[in-house]
mmCIF file with all atom_site columns, C-alpha atoms in Angstrom:
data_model
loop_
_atom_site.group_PDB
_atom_site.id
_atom_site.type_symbol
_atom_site.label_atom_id
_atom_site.label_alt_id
_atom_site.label_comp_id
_atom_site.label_asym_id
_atom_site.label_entity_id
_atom_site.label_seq_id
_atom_site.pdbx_PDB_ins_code
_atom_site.Cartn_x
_atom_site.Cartn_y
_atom_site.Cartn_z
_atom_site.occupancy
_atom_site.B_iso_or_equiv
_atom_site.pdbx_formal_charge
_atom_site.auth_seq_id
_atom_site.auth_comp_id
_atom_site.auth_asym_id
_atom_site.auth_atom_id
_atom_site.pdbx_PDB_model_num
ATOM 1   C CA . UNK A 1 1   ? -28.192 22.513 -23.414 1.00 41.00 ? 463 UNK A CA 1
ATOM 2   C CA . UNK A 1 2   ? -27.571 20.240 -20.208 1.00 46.00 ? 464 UNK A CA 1
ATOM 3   C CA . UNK A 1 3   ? -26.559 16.470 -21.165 1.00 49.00 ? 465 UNK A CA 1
ATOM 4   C CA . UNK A 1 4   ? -25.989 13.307 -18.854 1.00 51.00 ? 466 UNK A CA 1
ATOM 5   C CA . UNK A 1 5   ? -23.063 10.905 -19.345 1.00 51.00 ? 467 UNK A CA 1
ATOM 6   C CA . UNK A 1 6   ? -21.770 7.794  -17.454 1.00 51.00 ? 468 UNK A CA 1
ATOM 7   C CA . UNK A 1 7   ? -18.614 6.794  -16.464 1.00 50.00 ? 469 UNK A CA 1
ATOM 8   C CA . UNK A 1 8   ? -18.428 2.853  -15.772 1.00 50.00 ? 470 UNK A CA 1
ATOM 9   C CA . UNK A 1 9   ? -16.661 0.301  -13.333 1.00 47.00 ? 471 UNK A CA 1
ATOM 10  C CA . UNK A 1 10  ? -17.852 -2.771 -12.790 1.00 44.00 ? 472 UNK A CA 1
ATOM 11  C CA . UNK A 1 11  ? -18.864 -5.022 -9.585  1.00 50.00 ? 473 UNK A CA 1
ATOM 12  C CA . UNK A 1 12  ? -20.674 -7.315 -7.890  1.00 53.00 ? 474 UNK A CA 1
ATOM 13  C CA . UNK A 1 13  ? -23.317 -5.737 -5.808  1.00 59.00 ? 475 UNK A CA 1
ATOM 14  C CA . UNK A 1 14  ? -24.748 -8.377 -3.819  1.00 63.00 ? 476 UNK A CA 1
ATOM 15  C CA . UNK A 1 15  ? -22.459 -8.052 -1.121  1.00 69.00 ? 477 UNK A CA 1
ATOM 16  C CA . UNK A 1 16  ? -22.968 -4.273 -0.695  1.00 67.00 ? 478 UNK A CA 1
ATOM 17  C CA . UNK A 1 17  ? -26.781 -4.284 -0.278  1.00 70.00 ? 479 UNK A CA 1
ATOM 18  C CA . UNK A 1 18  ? -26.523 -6.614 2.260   1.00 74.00 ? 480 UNK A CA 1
ATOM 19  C CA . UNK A 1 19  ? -24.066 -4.675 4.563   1.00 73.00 ? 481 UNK A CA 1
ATOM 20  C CA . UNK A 1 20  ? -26.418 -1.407 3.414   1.00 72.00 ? 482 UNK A CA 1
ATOM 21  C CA . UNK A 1 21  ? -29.338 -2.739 4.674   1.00 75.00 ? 483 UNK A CA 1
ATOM 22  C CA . UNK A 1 22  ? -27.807 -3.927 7.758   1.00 75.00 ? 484 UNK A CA 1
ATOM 23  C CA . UNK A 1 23  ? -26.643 -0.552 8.543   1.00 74.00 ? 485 UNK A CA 1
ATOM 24  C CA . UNK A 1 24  ? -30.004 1.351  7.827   1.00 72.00 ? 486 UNK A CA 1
ATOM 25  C CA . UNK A 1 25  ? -30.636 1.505  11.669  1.00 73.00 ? 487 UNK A CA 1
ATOM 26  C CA . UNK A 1 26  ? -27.657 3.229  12.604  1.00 76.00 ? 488 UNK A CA 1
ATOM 27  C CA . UNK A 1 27  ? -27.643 5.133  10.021  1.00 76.00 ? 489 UNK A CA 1
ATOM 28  C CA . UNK A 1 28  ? -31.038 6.656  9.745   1.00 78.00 ? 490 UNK A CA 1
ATOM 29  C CA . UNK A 1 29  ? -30.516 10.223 9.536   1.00 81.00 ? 491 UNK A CA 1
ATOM 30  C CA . UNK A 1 30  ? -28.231 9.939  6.329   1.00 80.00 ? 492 UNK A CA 1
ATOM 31  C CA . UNK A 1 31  ? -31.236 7.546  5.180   1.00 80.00 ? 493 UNK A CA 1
ATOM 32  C CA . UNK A 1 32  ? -33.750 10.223 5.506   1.00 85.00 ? 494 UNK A CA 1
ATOM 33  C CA . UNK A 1 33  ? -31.685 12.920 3.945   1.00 83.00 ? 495 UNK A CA 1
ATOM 34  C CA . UNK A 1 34  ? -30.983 11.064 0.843   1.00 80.00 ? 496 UNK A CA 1
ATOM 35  C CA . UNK A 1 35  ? -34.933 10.787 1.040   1.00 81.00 ? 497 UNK A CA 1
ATOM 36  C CA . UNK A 1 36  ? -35.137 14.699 1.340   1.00 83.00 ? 498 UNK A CA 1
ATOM 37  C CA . UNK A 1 37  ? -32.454 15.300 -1.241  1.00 79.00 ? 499 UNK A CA 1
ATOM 38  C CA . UNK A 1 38  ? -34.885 13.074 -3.584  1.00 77.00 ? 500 UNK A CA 1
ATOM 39  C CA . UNK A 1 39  ? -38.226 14.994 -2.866  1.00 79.00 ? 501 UNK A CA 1
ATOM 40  C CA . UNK A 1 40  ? -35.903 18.174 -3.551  1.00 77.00 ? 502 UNK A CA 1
ATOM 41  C CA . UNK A 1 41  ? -34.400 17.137 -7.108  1.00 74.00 ? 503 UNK A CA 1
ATOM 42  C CA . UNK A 1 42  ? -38.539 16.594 -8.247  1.00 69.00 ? 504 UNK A CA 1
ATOM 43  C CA . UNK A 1 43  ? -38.778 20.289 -7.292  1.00 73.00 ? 505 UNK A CA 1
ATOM 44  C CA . UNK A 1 44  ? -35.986 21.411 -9.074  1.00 70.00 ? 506 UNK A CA 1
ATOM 45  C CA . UNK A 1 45  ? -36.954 19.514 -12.052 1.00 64.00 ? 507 UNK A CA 1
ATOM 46  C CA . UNK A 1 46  ? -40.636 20.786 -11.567 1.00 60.00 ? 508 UNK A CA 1
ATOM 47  C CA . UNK A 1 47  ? -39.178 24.444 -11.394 1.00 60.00 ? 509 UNK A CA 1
ATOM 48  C CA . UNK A 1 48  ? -36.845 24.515 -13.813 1.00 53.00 ? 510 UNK A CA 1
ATOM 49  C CA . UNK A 1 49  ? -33.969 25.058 -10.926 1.00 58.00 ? 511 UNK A CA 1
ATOM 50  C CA . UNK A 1 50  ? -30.011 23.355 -10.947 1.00 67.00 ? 512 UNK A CA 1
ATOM 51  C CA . UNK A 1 51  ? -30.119 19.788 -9.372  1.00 78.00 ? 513 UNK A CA 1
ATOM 52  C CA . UNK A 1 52  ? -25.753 20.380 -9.201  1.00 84.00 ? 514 UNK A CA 1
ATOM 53  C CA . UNK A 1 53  ? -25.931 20.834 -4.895  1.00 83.00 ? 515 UNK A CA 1
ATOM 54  C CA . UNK A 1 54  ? -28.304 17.937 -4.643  1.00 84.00 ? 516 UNK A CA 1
ATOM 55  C CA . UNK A 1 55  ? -26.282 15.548 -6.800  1.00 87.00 ? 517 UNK A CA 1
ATOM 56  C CA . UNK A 1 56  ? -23.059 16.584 -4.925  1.00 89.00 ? 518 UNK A CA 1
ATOM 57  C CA . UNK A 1 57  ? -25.107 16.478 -1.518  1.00 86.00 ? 519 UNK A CA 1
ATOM 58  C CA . UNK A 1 58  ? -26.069 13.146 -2.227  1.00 85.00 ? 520 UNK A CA 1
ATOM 59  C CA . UNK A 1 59  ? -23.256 11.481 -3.346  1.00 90.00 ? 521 UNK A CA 1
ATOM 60  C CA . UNK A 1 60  ? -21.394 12.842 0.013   1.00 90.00 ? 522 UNK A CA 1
ATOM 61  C CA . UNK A 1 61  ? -24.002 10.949 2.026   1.00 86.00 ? 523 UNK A CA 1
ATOM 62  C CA . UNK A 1 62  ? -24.088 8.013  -0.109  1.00 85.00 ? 524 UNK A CA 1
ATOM 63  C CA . UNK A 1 63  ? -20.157 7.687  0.751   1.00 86.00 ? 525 UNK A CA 1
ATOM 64  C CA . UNK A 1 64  ? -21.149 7.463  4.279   1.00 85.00 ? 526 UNK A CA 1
ATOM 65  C CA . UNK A 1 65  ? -22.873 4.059  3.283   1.00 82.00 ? 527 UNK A CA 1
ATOM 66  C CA . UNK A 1 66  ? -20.867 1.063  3.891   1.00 81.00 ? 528 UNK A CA 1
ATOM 67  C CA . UNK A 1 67  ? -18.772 -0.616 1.147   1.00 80.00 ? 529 UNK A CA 1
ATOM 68  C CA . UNK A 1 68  ? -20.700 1.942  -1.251  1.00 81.00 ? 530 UNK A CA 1
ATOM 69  C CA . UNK A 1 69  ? -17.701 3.676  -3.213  1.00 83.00 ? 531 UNK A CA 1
ATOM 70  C CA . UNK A 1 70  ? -14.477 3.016  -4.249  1.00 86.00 ? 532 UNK A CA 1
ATOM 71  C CA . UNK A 1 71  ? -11.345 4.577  -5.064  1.00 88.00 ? 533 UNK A CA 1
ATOM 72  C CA . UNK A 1 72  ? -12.181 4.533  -8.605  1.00 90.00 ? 534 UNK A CA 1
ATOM 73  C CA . UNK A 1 73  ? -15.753 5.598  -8.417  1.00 90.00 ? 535 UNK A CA 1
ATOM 74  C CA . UNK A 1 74  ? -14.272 8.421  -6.043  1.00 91.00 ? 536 UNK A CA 1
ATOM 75  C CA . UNK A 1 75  ? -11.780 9.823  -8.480  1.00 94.00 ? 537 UNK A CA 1
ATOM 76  C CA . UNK A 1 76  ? -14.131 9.792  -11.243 1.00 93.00 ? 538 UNK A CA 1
ATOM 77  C CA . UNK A 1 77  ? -16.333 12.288 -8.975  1.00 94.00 ? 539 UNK A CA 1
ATOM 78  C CA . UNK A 1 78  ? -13.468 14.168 -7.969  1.00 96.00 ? 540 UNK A CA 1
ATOM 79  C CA . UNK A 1 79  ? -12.538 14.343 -12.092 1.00 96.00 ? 541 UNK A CA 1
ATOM 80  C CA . UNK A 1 80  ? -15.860 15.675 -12.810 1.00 94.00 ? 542 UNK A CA 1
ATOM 81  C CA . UNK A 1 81  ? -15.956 18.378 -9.971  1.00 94.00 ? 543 UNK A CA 1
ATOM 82  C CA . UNK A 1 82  ? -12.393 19.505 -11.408 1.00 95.00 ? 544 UNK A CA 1
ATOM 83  C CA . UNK A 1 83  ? -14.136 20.182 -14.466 1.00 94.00 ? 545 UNK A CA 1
ATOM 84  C CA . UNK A 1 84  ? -17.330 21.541 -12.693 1.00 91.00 ? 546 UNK A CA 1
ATOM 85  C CA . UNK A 1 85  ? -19.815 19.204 -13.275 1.00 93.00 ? 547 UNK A CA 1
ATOM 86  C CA . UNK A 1 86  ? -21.676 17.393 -10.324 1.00 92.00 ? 548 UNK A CA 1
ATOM 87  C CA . UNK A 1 87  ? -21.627 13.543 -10.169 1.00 93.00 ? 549 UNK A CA 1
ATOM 88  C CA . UNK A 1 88  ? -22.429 10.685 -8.276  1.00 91.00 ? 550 UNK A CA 1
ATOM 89  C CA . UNK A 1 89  ? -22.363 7.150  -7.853  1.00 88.00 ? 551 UNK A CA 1
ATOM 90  C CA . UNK A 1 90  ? -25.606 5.596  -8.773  1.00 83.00 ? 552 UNK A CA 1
ATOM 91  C CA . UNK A 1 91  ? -27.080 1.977  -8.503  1.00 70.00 ? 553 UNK A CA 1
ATOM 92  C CA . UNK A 1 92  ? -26.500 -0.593 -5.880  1.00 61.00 ? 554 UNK A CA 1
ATOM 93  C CA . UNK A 1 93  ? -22.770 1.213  -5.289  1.00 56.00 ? 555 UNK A CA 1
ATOM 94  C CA . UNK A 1 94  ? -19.192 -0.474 -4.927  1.00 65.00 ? 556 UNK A CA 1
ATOM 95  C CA . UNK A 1 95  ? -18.444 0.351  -8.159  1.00 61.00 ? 557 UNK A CA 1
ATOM 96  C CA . UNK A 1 96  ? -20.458 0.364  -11.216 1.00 69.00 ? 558 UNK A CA 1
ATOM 97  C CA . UNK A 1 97  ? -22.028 3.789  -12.545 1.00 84.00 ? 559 UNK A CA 1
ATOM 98  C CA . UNK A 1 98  ? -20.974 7.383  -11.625 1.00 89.00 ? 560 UNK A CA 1
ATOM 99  C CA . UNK A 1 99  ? -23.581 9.967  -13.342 1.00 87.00 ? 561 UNK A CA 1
ATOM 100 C CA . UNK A 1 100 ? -22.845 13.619 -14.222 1.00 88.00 ? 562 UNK A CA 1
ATOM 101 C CA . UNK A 1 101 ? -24.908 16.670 -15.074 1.00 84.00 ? 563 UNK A CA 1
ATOM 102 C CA . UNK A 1 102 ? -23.157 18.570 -17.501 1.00 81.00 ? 564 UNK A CA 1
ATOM 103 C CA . UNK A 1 103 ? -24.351 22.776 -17.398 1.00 78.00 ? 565 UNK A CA 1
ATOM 104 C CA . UNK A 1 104 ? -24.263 25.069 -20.080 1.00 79.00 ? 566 UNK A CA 1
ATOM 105 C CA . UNK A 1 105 ? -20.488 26.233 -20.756 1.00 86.00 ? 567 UNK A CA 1
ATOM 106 C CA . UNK A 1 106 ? -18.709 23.240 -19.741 1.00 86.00 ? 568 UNK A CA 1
ATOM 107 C CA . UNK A 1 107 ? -16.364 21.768 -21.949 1.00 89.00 ? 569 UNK A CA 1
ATOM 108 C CA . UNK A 1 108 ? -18.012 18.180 -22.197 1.00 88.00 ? 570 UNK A CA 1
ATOM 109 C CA . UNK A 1 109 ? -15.467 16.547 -24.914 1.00 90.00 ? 571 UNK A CA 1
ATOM 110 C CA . UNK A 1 110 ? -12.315 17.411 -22.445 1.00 94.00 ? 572 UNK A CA 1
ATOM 111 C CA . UNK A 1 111 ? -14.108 15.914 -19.541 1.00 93.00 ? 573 UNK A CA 1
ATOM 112 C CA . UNK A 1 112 ? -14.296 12.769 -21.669 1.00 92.00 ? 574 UNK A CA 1
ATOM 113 C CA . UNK A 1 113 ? -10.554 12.732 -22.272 1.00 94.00 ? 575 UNK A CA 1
ATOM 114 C CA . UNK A 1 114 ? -9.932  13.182 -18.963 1.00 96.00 ? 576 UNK A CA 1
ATOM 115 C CA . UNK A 1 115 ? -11.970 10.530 -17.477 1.00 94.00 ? 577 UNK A CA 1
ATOM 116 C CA . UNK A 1 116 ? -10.597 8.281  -20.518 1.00 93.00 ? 578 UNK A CA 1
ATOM 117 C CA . UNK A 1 117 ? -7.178  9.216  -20.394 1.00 96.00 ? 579 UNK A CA 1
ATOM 118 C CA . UNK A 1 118 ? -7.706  8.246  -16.224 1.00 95.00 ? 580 UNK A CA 1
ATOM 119 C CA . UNK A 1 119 ? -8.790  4.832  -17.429 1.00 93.00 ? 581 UNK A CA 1
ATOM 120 C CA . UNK A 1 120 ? -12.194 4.974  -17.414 1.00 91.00 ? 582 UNK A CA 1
ATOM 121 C CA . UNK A 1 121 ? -14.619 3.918  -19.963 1.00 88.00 ? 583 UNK A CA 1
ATOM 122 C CA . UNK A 1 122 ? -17.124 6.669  -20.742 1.00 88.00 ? 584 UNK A CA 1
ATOM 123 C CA . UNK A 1 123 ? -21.101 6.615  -22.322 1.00 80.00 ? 585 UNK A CA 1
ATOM 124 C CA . UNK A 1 124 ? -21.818 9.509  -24.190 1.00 75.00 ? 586 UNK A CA 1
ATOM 125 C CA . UNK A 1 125 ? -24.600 10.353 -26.840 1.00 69.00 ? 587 UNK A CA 1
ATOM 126 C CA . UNK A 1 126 ? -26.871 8.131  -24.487 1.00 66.00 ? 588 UNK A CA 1
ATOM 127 C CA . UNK A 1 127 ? -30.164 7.842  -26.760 1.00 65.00 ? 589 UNK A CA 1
ATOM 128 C CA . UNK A 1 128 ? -33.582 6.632  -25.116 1.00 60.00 ? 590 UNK A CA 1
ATOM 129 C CA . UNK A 1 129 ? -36.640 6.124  -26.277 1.00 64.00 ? 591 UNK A CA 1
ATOM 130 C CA . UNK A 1 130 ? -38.863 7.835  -24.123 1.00 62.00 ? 592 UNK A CA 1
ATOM 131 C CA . UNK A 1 131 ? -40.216 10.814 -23.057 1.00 62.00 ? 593 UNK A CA 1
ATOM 132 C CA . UNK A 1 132 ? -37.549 12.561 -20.276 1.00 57.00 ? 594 UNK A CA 1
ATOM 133 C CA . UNK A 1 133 ? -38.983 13.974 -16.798 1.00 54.00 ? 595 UNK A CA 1
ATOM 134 C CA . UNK A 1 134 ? -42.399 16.166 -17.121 1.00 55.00 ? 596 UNK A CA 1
ATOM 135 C CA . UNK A 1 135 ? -44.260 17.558 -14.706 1.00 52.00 ? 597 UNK A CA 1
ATOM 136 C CA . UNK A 1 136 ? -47.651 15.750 -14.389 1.00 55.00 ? 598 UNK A CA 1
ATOM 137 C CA . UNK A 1 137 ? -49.590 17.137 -11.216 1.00 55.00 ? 599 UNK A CA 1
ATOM 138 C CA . UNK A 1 138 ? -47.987 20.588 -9.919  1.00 50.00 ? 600 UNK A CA 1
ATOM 139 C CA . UNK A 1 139 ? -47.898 19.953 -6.093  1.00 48.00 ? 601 UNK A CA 1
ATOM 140 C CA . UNK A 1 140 ? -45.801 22.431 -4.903  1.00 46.00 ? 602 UNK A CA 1
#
């Protein structure tokens, strides 16, 4: 069974979603292709297919984005993709969350240690309380 996880460093984000949004002109195209990369994880989801090349796809372009990652949020990414899992940074960036998607046959508990034993706090066992992702309205 597939499991998420989180990884955490913390930041102010203020700062970044400024300089982000005074980028999005010249950087348009990696705008749109996050948007793409978006529309394409709800059809993977809807057909049951591995959102890994999106996730990794995505975080690449978000590290294009100004002030966005780190050095720490990188080599937590870099950590996970030793261990085969795709990650990425999520939330406003420059620091704060990396997210993994964990497949079938991958030693979870030593990815853990690794990312622990690199210094990094990890969030595991994540409970919520309600339903995941379901398809509503097939539209593709």
């Amino acid at each position: 069974h597939k499991s998420g996880w989180k990884a955490v460093v913390s930041t102010q984000s203020t700062g970044i979603v400024e300089q982000v949004r005074a980028a999005k002109d010249s950087l348009g195209r990696v705008f749109s292709r996050i948007g793409e990369i978006v529309e394409g994880g709800e059809r993977c989801l809807g057909e049951g297919r591995d959102l890994g090349d999106l996730i990794t796809e995505n975080n690449n372009l978000l590290n294009k984005l100004p002030g966005v990652n780190n050095p720490h949020t990188d080599r937590i990414v870099q950590i996970c993709s030793d261990y085969g899992v795709a990650a990425k940074i999520t939330g406003a960036g420059g620091g704060g969350v990396v997210i993994g998607l964990l497949r079938d046959g991958v030693d979870g508990h030593s990815l853990v240690r690794a990312l622990e034993n690199a210094g990094f706090k990890t969030l595991t066992d994540i409970k919520i309380g309600v339903a995941g992702v379901r398809t509503v309205e097939k539209w593709c």
